[in-house]
Amino acid sequence: MEPMGVSGYELAKALGFPGIYEIVRGERAISPDTAIRLGKYFGLPAQFWLNLQNDYDLRVALGSGVGKKIKPRKVEHDRELTGLSRAQVSLA
């Protein structure tokens, strides 16, 4: 927050959300509600803040070793799906 020229106190007051301190310390996630508040304050889309949270959550999960012992499923028909997007696959 300091690089953005705002203190934690100023941000919490502007957002009407004292939980900002917990988010900064990694004790609380950015919720959609908080993402909207941050987006309005900083002039960025709420999705930007949710993407930051998702990226952080994924890095934490990867660092914990989740999935290391899982072997990828390999079957013949999966090759047909290689070029498809997730949206196309879910519609099939």
N, CA and C of each residue as an Amber inpcrd file, in Angstrom:
protein
   276
   0.8170000  -1.1800000   0.0000000   0.0000000   0.0000000   0.0000000
   0.8670000   1.2520000   0.0000000   1.9700000   1.1850000   0.7010000
   2.8500000   2.3490000   0.7620000   3.3080000   2.7970000  -0.6260000
   3.6750000   1.8540000  -1.5360000   4.0650000   2.3020000  -2.8800000
   2.9370000   3.0370000  -3.6110000   1.7160000   2.8030000  -3.2030000
   0.5790000   3.4750000  -3.8300000   0.2700000   4.8110000  -3.1530000
   1.0700000   5.1570000  -2.1530000   0.8960000   6.4350000  -1.4800000
  -0.2660000   6.4920000  -0.5040000  -0.6240000   5.3570000   0.0580000
  -1.7340000   5.3240000   1.0180000  -1.3400000   4.4220000   2.1860000
  -1.6520000   4.8610000   3.3800000  -1.3640000   4.0410000   4.5570000
  -2.5030000   3.0480000   4.7700000  -2.2290000   2.0470000   5.5830000
  -3.2660000   1.0710000   5.9030000  -4.4640000   1.7270000   6.5620000
  -4.1880000   2.6780000   7.4300000  -5.2680000   3.3880000   8.1180000
  -6.1310000   4.1640000   7.1270000  -5.4740000   4.8940000   6.2240000
  -6.2120000   5.6790000   5.2270000  -7.0710000   4.7830000   4.3400000
  -6.5020000   3.6500000   3.9390000  -7.2410000   2.7360000   3.0710000
  -8.4320000   2.1290000   3.8030000  -8.2060000   1.6690000   5.0290000
  -9.2960000   1.0860000   5.8160000 -10.4240000   2.0910000   6.0060000
 -10.0550000   3.3260000   6.2780000 -11.0590000   4.3740000   6.4810000
 -11.8120000   4.6770000   5.1840000 -11.0840000   4.8000000   4.0820000
 -11.7070000   5.1090000   2.7890000 -12.6470000   4.0010000   2.3320000
 -12.2690000   2.7510000   2.6120000 -13.0830000   1.6140000   2.1830000
 -14.2080000   1.3040000   3.1570000 -14.1050000   1.8530000   4.3670000
 -15.0770000   1.4960000   5.3960000 -14.9370000   0.0380000   5.7730000
 -13.6780000  -0.4260000   5.7910000 -13.4020000  -1.8510000   5.9810000
 -12.1000000  -2.0430000   6.7660000 -12.1910000  -2.1840000   8.0910000
 -10.9760000  -2.3610000   8.8900000 -10.2580000  -3.6910000   8.6370000
 -10.9270000  -4.6380000   7.9940000 -10.3220000  -5.9400000   7.7070000
  -9.1850000  -5.8750000   6.7080000  -8.9160000  -4.7040000   6.1610000
  -7.8400000  -4.5670000   5.1810000  -6.5030000  -4.9770000   5.7920000
  -6.3300000  -4.7370000   7.0910000  -5.0850000  -5.1170000   7.7640000
  -4.8880000  -6.6300000   7.7210000  -5.9550000  -7.3780000   7.9050000
  -5.8770000  -8.8410000   7.8690000  -5.5390000  -9.3340000   6.4700000
  -6.0520000  -8.6610000   5.4520000  -5.7330000  -9.0290000   4.0670000
  -4.2520000  -8.8100000   3.8070000  -3.7400000  -7.6690000   4.2280000
  -2.3250000  -7.3460000   4.0170000  -1.4240000  -8.3650000   4.7100000
  -1.8250000  -8.8320000   5.8770000  -1.0250000  -9.8230000   6.6170000
  -1.2400000 -11.2540000   6.1090000  -2.1130000 -11.4380000   5.1350000
  -2.3710000 -12.7700000   4.6050000  -3.2710000 -13.6060000   5.4830000
  -3.9860000 -12.9780000   6.3940000  -4.8750000 -13.6870000   7.3110000
  -6.3130000 -13.7490000   6.8040000  -6.5860000 -13.0250000   5.7380000
  -7.9380000 -12.9750000   5.1800000  -7.8130000 -12.8300000   3.6700000
  -8.7190000 -13.4560000   2.9510000  -8.7070000 -13.3760000   1.4870000
  -9.4920000 -12.1520000   1.0110000  -9.1910000 -11.7360000  -0.2100000
  -9.9620000 -10.6650000  -0.8390000 -11.2660000 -11.2780000  -1.3500000
 -12.3600000 -10.8370000  -0.7850000 -13.6840000 -11.3240000  -1.1950000
 -14.1870000 -10.4780000  -2.3600000 -15.2370000 -10.9280000  -3.0380000
 -15.8180000 -10.0900000  -4.0900000 -16.2230000  -8.7030000  -3.5760000
 -16.7690000  -8.6410000  -2.3770000 -17.1540000  -7.3590000  -1.7850000
 -15.9410000  -6.4360000  -1.6330000 -14.8620000  -6.9800000  -1.0940000
 -13.6440000  -6.1890000  -0.9100000 -13.0350000  -5.8180000  -2.2500000
 -13.1030000  -6.7200000  -3.2180000 -12.5720000  -6.4320000  -4.5550000
 -13.3020000  -5.2460000  -5.1840000 -14.5970000  -5.1670000  -4.9810000
 -15.3710000  -4.0350000  -5.5030000 -14.9170000  -2.7410000  -4.8370000
 -14.7430000  -2.7810000  -3.5210000 -14.2970000  -1.5890000  -2.7830000
 -12.9150000  -1.1380000  -3.2560000 -11.9930000  -2.0890000  -3.3630000
 -10.6400000  -1.7550000  -3.8210000 -10.6650000  -1.2210000  -5.2480000
 -11.4800000  -1.8440000  -6.0740000 -11.5930000  -1.4100000  -7.4590000
 -12.0790000   0.0200000  -7.5810000 -13.1050000   0.3450000  -6.8180000
 -13.6340000   1.7170000  -6.8410000 -12.5800000   2.7080000  -6.3570000
 -11.8990000   2.3640000  -5.2830000 -10.9270000   3.2790000  -4.6840000
  -9.7260000   3.5210000  -5.6010000  -9.1740000   2.4340000  -6.1580000
  -7.9610000   2.5520000  -6.9700000  -8.2370000   2.7270000  -8.4630000
  -9.5020000   2.6630000  -8.8620000  -9.8360000   2.8450000 -10.2700000
  -9.4420000   1.6680000 -11.1440000  -9.5030000   0.4910000 -10.5670000
  -9.1940000  -0.7480000 -11.2880000 -10.4090000  -1.6670000 -11.2060000
 -10.5640000  -2.5710000 -12.1680000 -11.7090000  -3.4930000 -12.1050000
 -11.6280000  -4.4130000 -10.8830000 -12.7760000  -4.7470000 -10.3350000
 -12.8230000  -5.6760000  -9.2040000 -12.1600000  -6.9970000  -9.5730000
 -12.2980000  -7.4020000 -10.8300000 -11.7080000  -8.6650000 -11.2790000
 -10.1940000  -8.6650000 -11.1060000  -9.5560000  -7.5230000 -11.2420000
  -8.1100000  -7.4110000 -11.0280000  -7.7400000  -7.8990000  -9.6250000
  -8.4820000  -7.4410000  -8.6290000  -8.1890000  -7.8040000  -7.2380000
  -8.5020000  -9.2740000  -6.9660000  -9.5680000  -9.7800000  -7.5720000
  -9.8820000 -11.2050000  -7.4110000  -8.8250000 -12.0730000  -8.0860000
  -8.3220000 -11.6280000  -9.2300000  -7.2530000 -12.3690000  -9.9060000
  -5.9890000 -12.3980000  -9.0580000  -5.6640000 -11.2830000  -8.4060000
  -4.5070000 -11.2710000  -7.5030000  -4.6900000 -12.2960000  -6.3860000
  -5.8940000 -12.3460000  -5.8260000  -6.1630000 -13.3010000  -4.7510000
  -6.0480000 -14.7330000  -5.2540000  -6.6210000 -15.0130000  -6.4210000
  -6.5390000 -16.3640000  -6.9840000  -5.1010000 -16.7590000  -7.2630000
  -4.3060000 -15.8250000  -7.7850000  -2.9000000 -16.1010000  -8.0540000
  -2.1610000 -16.4240000  -6.7600000  -2.4090000 -15.6480000  -5.7300000
  -1.7850000 -15.8840000  -4.4260000  -2.1910000 -17.2540000  -3.8790000
  -3.4870000 -17.5510000  -3.9110000  -3.9810000 -18.8370000  -3.4040000
  -3.3470000 -20.0080000  -4.1490000  -3.2220000 -19.8800000  -5.4600000
  -2.6300000 -20.9480000  -6.2580000  -1.1580000 -21.1430000  -5.9080000
  -0.4110000 -20.0410000  -5.7460000   1.0010000 -20.1610000  -5.3820000
   1.1690000 -20.8120000  -4.0170000   0.3100000 -20.4760000  -3.0790000
   0.3630000 -21.0970000  -1.7540000   0.0860000 -22.5920000  -1.8660000
  -0.9350000 -22.9630000  -2.6320000  -1.2800000 -24.3820000  -2.7980000
  -0.1580000 -25.1500000  -3.4860000   0.4190000 -24.5670000  -4.5320000
   1.5190000 -25.2360000  -5.2290000   2.7200000 -25.4080000  -4.3120000
   2.9830000 -24.4220000  -3.4940000   4.0980000 -24.4950000  -2.5540000
   3.8890000 -25.5300000  -1.4670000   2.6450000 -25.8890000  -1.2100000
   2.3520000 -26.8730000  -0.1710000   2.5340000 -28.3050000  -0.6610000
   2.7390000 -28.4710000  -1.9600000   2.9610000 -29.8050000  -2.5020000
   1.6990000 -30.5150000  -2.9560000   0.5870000 -29.8150000  -2.9690000
  -0.6670000 -30.4240000  -3.4220000  -0.4840000 -30.9530000  -4.8370000
  -0.8530000 -32.1710000  -5.0520000  -0.8210000 -32.7520000  -6.3880000
   0.4830000 -33.4120000  -6.7860000   1.5080000 -33.3380000  -5.9530000
   2.8060000 -33.9110000  -6.3350000   2.7480000 -35.4240000  -6.5370000
   1.9040000 -36.0990000  -5.7860000   1.8420000 -37.5610000  -5.8810000
   0.7820000 -38.0490000  -6.8660000   0.0980000 -37.1290000  -7.4910000
  -0.9630000 -37.5110000  -8.4310000  -0.3720000 -37.6740000  -9.8190000
  -0.6440000 -38.8240000 -10.4170000  -0.1630000 -39.0890000 -11.7710000
  -1.2290000 -38.6470000 -12.7650000  -0.8290000 -37.9280000 -13.8200000
  -1.8020000 -37.4730000 -14.8160000  -2.5060000 -38.6460000 -15.4970000
  -3.7570000 -38.4590000 -15.7840000  -4.5520000 -39.4570000 -16.4880000
  -4.2160000 -39.3720000 -17.9660000  -3.9140000 -40.4960000 -18.5640000
  -3.6000000 -40.5540000 -19.9950000  -4.5130000 -41.5760000 -20.6490000
  -5.3540000 -41.1090000 -21.5460000  -6.1910000 -42.0090000 -22.3270000
  -6.1910000 -41.5340000 -23.7680000  -6.5180000 -42.4220000 -24.6600000
  -6.4500000 -42.1410000 -26.0950000  -7.2990000 -40.9430000 -26.5120000
  -8.5270000 -40.8490000 -26.0330000  -9.4200000 -39.7910000 -26.5200000
  -9.0310000 -38.4010000 -26.0180000  -8.1920000 -38.2980000 -25.0000000
  -7.7770000 -36.9880000 -24.4970000  -7.0320000 -36.1870000 -25.5530000
  -6.3970000 -36.8590000 -26.5110000  -5.6820000 -36.1370000 -27.5620000
  -6.6360000 -35.3000000 -28.3980000  -7.8670000 -35.7390000 -28.5090000
  -8.8580000 -34.9810000 -29.2780000  -9.1900000 -33.6530000 -28.6050000
  -9.0210000 -33.5650000 -27.3110000  -9.3720000 -32.3700000 -26.5560000
  -8.2400000 -31.3540000 -26.4880000  -7.0650000 -31.7100000 -26.9460000
  -5.8880000 -30.8650000 -26.7940000  -6.0920000 -29.4470000 -27.2930000
  -6.7030000 -29.2570000 -28.4330000  -6.8590000 -27.9320000 -29.0070000
  -8.0960000 -27.1850000 -28.5600000  -8.9010000 -27.7700000 -27.7060000
 -10.1490000 -27.1380000 -27.3050000  -9.9840000 -26.3120000 -26.0370000
 -10.7370000 -25.2500000 -25.9550000 -10.7460000 -24.4540000 -24.7310000
 -11.6290000 -25.1470000 -23.7040000 -11.5260000 -24.7210000 -22.4610000
 -12.3610000 -25.2920000 -21.4120000 -13.8390000 -25.0790000 -21.7070000
 -14.1760000 -23.9210000 -22.2420000 -15.5790000 -23.6300000 -22.5460000
 -16.1180000 -24.6060000 -23.5790000 -15.3140000 -24.9070000 -24.5890000
 -15.7460000 -25.8430000 -25.6210000 -15.9110000 -27.2390000 -25.0420000
 -15.0140000 -27.6270000 -24.1570000 -15.0750000 -28.9560000 -23.5570000
 -16.3120000 -29.0680000 -22.6730000 -16.6220000 -28.0250000 -21.8910000
 -17.7670000 -28.1080000 -20.9940000 -19.0870000 -28.1090000 -21.7530000
 -19.0930000 -27.6060000 -22.9710000 -20.3110000 -27.6060000 -23.7730000
 -20.5340000 -28.9340000 -24.4790000 -19.4930000 -29.7340000 -24.5780000
 -19.5830000 -30.9990000 -25.3080000 -20.3960000 -32.0220000 -24.5530000
